[in-house]
CSV table of C-alpha atoms in Angstrom, one decimal:
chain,number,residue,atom,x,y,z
A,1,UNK,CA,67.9,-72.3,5.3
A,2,UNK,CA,64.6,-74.1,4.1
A,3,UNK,CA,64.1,-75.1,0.8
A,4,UNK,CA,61.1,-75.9,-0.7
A,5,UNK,CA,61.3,-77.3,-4.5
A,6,UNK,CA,58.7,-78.4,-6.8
A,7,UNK,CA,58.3,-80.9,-9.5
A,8,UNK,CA,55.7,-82.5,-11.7
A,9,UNK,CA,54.9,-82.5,-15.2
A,10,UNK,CA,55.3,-79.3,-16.9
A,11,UNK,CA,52.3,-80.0,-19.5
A,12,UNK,CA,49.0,-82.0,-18.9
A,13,UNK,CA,46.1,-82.6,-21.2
A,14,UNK,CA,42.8,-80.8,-20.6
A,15,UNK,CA,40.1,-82.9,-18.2
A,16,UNK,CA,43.2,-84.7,-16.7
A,17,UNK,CA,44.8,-84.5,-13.4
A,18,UNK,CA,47.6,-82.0,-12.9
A,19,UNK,CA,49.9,-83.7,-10.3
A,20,UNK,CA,52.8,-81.8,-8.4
A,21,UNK,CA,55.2,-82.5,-5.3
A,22,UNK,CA,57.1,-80.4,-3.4
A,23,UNK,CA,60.2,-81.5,-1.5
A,24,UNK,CA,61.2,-79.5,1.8
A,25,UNK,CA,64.9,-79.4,2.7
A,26,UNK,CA,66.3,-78.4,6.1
A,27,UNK,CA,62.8,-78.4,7.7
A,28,UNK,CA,60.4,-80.6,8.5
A,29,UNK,CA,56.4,-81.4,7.2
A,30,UNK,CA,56.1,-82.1,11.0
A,31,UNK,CA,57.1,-79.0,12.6
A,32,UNK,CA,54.2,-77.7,14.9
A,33,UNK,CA,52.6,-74.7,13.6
A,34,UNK,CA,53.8,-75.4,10.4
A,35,UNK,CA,51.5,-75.3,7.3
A,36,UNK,CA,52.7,-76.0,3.9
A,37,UNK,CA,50.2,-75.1,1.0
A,38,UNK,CA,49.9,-74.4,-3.0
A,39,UNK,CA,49.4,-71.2,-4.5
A,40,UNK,CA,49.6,-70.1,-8.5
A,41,UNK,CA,49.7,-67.5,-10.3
A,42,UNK,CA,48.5,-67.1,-13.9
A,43,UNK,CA,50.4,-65.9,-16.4
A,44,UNK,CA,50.3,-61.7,-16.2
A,45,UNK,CA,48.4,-62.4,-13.1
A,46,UNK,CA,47.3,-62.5,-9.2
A,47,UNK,CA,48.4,-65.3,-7.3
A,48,UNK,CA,45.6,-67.7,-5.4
A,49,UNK,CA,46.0,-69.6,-2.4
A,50,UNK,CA,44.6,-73.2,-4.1
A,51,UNK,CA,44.9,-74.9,-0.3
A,52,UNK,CA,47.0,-75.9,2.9
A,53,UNK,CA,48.4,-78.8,4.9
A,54,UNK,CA,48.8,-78.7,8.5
A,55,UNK,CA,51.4,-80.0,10.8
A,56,UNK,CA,48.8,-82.7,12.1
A,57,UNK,CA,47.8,-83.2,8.2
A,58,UNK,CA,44.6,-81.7,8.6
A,59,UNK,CA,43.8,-80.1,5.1
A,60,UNK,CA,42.1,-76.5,3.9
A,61,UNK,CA,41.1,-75.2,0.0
A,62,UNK,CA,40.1,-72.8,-1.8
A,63,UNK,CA,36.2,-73.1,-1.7
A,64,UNK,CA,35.9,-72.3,-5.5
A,65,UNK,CA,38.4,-75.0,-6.6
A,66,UNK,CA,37.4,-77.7,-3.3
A,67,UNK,CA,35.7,-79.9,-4.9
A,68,UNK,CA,38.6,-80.8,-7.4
A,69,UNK,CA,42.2,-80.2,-5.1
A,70,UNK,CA,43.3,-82.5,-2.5
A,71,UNK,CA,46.8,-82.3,-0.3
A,72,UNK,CA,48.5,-85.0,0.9
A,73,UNK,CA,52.4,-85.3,2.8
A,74,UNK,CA,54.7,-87.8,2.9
A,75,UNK,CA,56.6,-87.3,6.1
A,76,UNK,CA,58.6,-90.5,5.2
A,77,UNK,CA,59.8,-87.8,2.4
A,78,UNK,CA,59.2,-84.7,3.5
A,79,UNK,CA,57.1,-83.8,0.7
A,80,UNK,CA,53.7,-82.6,0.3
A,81,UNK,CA,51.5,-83.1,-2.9
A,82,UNK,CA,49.0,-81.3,-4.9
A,83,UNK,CA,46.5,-83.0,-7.1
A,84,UNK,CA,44.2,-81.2,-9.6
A,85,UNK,CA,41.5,-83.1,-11.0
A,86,UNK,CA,39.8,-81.9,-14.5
A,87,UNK,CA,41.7,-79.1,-15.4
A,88,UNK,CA,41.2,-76.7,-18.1
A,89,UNK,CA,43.2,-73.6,-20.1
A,90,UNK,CA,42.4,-71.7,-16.8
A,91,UNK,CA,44.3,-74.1,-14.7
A,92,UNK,CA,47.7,-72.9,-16.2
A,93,UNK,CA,49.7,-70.9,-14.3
A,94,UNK,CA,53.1,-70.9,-12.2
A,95,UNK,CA,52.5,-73.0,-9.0
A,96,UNK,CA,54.0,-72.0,-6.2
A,97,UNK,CA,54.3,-74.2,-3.0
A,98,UNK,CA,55.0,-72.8,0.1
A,99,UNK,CA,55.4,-72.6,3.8
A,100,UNK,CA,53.1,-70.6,6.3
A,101,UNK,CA,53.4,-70.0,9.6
A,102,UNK,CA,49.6,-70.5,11.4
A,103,UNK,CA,48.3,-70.0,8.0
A,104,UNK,CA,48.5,-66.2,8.5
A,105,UNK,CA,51.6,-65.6,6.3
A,106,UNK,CA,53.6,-67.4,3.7
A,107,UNK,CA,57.3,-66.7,4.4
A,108,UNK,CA,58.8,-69.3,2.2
A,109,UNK,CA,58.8,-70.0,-1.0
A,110,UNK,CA,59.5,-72.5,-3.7
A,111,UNK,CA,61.1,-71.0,-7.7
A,112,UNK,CA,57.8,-71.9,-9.0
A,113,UNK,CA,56.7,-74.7,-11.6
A,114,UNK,CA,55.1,-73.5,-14.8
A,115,UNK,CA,51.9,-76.0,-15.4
A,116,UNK,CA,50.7,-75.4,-19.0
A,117,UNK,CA,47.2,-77.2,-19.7
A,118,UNK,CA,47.4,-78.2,-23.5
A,119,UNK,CA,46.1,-80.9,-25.7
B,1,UNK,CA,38.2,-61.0,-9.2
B,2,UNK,CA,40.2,-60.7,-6.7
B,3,UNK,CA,38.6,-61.0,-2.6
B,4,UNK,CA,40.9,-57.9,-1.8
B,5,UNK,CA,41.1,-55.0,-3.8
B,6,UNK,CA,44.1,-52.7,-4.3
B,7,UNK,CA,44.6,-50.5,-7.1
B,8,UNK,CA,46.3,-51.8,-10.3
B,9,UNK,CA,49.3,-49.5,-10.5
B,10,UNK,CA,50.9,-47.0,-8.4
B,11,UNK,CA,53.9,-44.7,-9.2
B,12,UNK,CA,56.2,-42.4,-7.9
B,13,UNK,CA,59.6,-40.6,-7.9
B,14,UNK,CA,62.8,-41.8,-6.1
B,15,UNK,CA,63.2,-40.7,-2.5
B,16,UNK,CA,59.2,-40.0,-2.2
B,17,UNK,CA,57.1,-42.1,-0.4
B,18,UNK,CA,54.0,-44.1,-1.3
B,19,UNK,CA,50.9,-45.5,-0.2
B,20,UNK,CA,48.9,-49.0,-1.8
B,21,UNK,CA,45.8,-50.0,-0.4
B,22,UNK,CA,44.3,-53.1,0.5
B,23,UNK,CA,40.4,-53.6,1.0
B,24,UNK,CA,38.7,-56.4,2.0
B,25,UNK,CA,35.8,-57.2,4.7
B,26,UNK,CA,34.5,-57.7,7.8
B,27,UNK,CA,35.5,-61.4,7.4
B,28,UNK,CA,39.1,-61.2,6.7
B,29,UNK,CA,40.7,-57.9,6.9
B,30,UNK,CA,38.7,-56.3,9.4
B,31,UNK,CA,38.5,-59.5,11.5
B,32,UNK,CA,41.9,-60.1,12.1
B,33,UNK,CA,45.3,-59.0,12.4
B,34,UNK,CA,46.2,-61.0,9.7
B,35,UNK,CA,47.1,-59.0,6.9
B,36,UNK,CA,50.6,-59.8,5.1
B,37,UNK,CA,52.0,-58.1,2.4
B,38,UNK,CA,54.2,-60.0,-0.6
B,39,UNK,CA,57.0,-58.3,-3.1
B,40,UNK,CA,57.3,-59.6,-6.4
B,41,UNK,CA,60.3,-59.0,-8.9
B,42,UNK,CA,59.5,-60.3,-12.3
B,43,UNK,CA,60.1,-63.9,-13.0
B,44,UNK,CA,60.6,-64.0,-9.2
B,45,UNK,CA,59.1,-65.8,-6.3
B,46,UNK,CA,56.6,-63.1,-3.8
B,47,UNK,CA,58.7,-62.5,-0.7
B,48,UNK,CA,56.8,-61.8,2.5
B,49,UNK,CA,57.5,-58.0,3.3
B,50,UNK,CA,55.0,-57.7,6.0
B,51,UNK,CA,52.7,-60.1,8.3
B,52,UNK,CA,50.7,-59.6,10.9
B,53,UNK,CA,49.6,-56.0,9.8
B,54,UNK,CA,52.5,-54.5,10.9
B,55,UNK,CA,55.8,-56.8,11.2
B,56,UNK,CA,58.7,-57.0,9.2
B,57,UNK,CA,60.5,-60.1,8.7
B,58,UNK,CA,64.0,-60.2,9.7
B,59,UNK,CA,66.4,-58.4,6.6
B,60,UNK,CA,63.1,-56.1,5.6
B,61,UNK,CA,63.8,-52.6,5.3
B,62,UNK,CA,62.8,-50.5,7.5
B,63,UNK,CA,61.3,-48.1,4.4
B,64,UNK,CA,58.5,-50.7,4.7
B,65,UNK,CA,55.4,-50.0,7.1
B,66,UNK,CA,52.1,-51.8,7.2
B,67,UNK,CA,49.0,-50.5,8.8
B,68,UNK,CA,45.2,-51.4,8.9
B,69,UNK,CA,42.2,-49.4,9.7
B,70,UNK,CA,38.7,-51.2,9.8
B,71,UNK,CA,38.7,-53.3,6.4
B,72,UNK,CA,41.6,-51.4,4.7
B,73,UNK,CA,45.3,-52.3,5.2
B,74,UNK,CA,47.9,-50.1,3.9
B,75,UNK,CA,51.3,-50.7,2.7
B,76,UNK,CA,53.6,-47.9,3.0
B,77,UNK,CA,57.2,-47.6,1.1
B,78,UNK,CA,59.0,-44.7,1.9
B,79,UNK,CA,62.2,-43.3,0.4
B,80,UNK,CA,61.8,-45.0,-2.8
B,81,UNK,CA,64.6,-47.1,-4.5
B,82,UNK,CA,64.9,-48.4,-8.0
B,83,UNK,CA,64.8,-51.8,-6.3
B,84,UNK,CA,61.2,-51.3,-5.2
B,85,UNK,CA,60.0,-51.6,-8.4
B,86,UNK,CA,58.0,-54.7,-8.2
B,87,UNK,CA,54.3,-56.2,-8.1
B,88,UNK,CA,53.2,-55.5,-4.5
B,89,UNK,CA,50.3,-58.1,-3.2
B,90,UNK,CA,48.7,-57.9,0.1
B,91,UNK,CA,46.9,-61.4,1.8
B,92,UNK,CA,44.9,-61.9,4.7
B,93,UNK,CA,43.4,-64.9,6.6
B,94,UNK,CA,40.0,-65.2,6.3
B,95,UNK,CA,36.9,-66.8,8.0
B,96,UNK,CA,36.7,-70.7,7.5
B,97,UNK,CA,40.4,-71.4,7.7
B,98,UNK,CA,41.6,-69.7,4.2
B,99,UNK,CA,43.7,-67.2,2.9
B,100,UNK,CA,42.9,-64.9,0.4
B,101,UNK,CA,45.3,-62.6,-1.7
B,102,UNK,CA,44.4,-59.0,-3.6
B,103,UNK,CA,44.5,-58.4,-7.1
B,104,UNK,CA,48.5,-57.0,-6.7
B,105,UNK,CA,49.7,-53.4,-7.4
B,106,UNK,CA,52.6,-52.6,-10.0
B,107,UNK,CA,54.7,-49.8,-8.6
B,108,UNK,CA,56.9,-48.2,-10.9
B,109,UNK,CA,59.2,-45.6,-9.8
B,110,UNK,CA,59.9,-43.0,-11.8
């Protein structure tokens, strides 16, 4: 059964980088058709897709959070990363990472990492 | 804001059926068949209910039906459980390679 799990720092300092990692077990980052993304969900909110990885590493945001995300795998690893640069209060939530299929659905989950932006 | 809209909060007695809605636009919901829908228990990961408009997942009950007409998909749960009492969120793929995600629907049943 896949696993995804992920892991980071559970408090970062506002204008910093929020930096998380996601570790997939019994699958691989390789798999064709396989994309493996972020999404979060503020606290007492609606989740948003923050971006995707593909297979072939070829990489898709959220255009009105591009210009600060970036993906990047590890297949040594199996992991996949998120980067956040500049956050603010409005970058805490619970951050999801995930698996889709074609990018049409999500049908894996990880528990979820709570990120809390504070100084 | 939220690119799809569905209402806030929907509820209903046990063994009734239910309807939440889902609208989006001629770029995402009404351009493709796309639409997946997302259970959420509190404190709980989503779990994909439906994809594809109208497929269930392998271990999905059967209670649960998805449909779309033009930019409106529709997520139907029928004989209602105490166990469906959840945050219900639908998602679609959207022009320019992304995916977008309504504003979620409480359902409480009664």
């Amino acid at each position: 059964q896949l696993q995804l799990q992920e892991s980071g720092p559970g408090l970062v300092k506002p204008s910093e980088t929020l930096s998380l990692t996601c570790t997939v077990s019994a699958g691989s980052v390789r798999n064709n058709n396989l994309f493996w993304g972020w999404i979060r969900q503020p606290p007492g909110k609606g989740l948003e897709w923050i971006g995707s990885i593909s297979y072939t590493g070829s990489t898709y945001y959220n255009p009105t959070i591009n210009s600060r995300v970036s993906i990047s795998r590890d297949t040594s690893k199996n992991q996949f990363s998120l980067k956040l640069t500049s956050v603010t209060a409005a970058d805490t939530a619970v951050y999801y990472c995930a698996r889709h299929t074609a990018m049409t659905r999500t049908d894996y989950w990880g528990q979820g990492t709570l990120v809390t932006v504070s100084s | 804001q939220f690119d799809l809209t569905q209402p806030a909060s929907v509820s209903e007695s046990p063994g009734q059926s239910i309807t939440i809605s889902c609208t989006g636009t001629s770029s995402d919901v009404g351009a493709y068949n796309y639409v997946s829908w997302y259970q959420q228990h509190p404190g709980k990961a989503p779990q994909l209910i439906i994809y594809d408009v109208t497929n269930r997942p392998s271990g999905v009950s059967d209670r649960f039906t998805g449909s779309k007409s033009d930019n409106t998909a529709s997520l139907t749960i029928s004989g209602l459980r105490a166990e469906d009492e959840a945050d219900y969120y639908c998602s679609s793929y959207a022009t320019g390679d992304t995916v977008i995600f309504g504003g979620g629907t409480k359902l409480t049943v009664l």
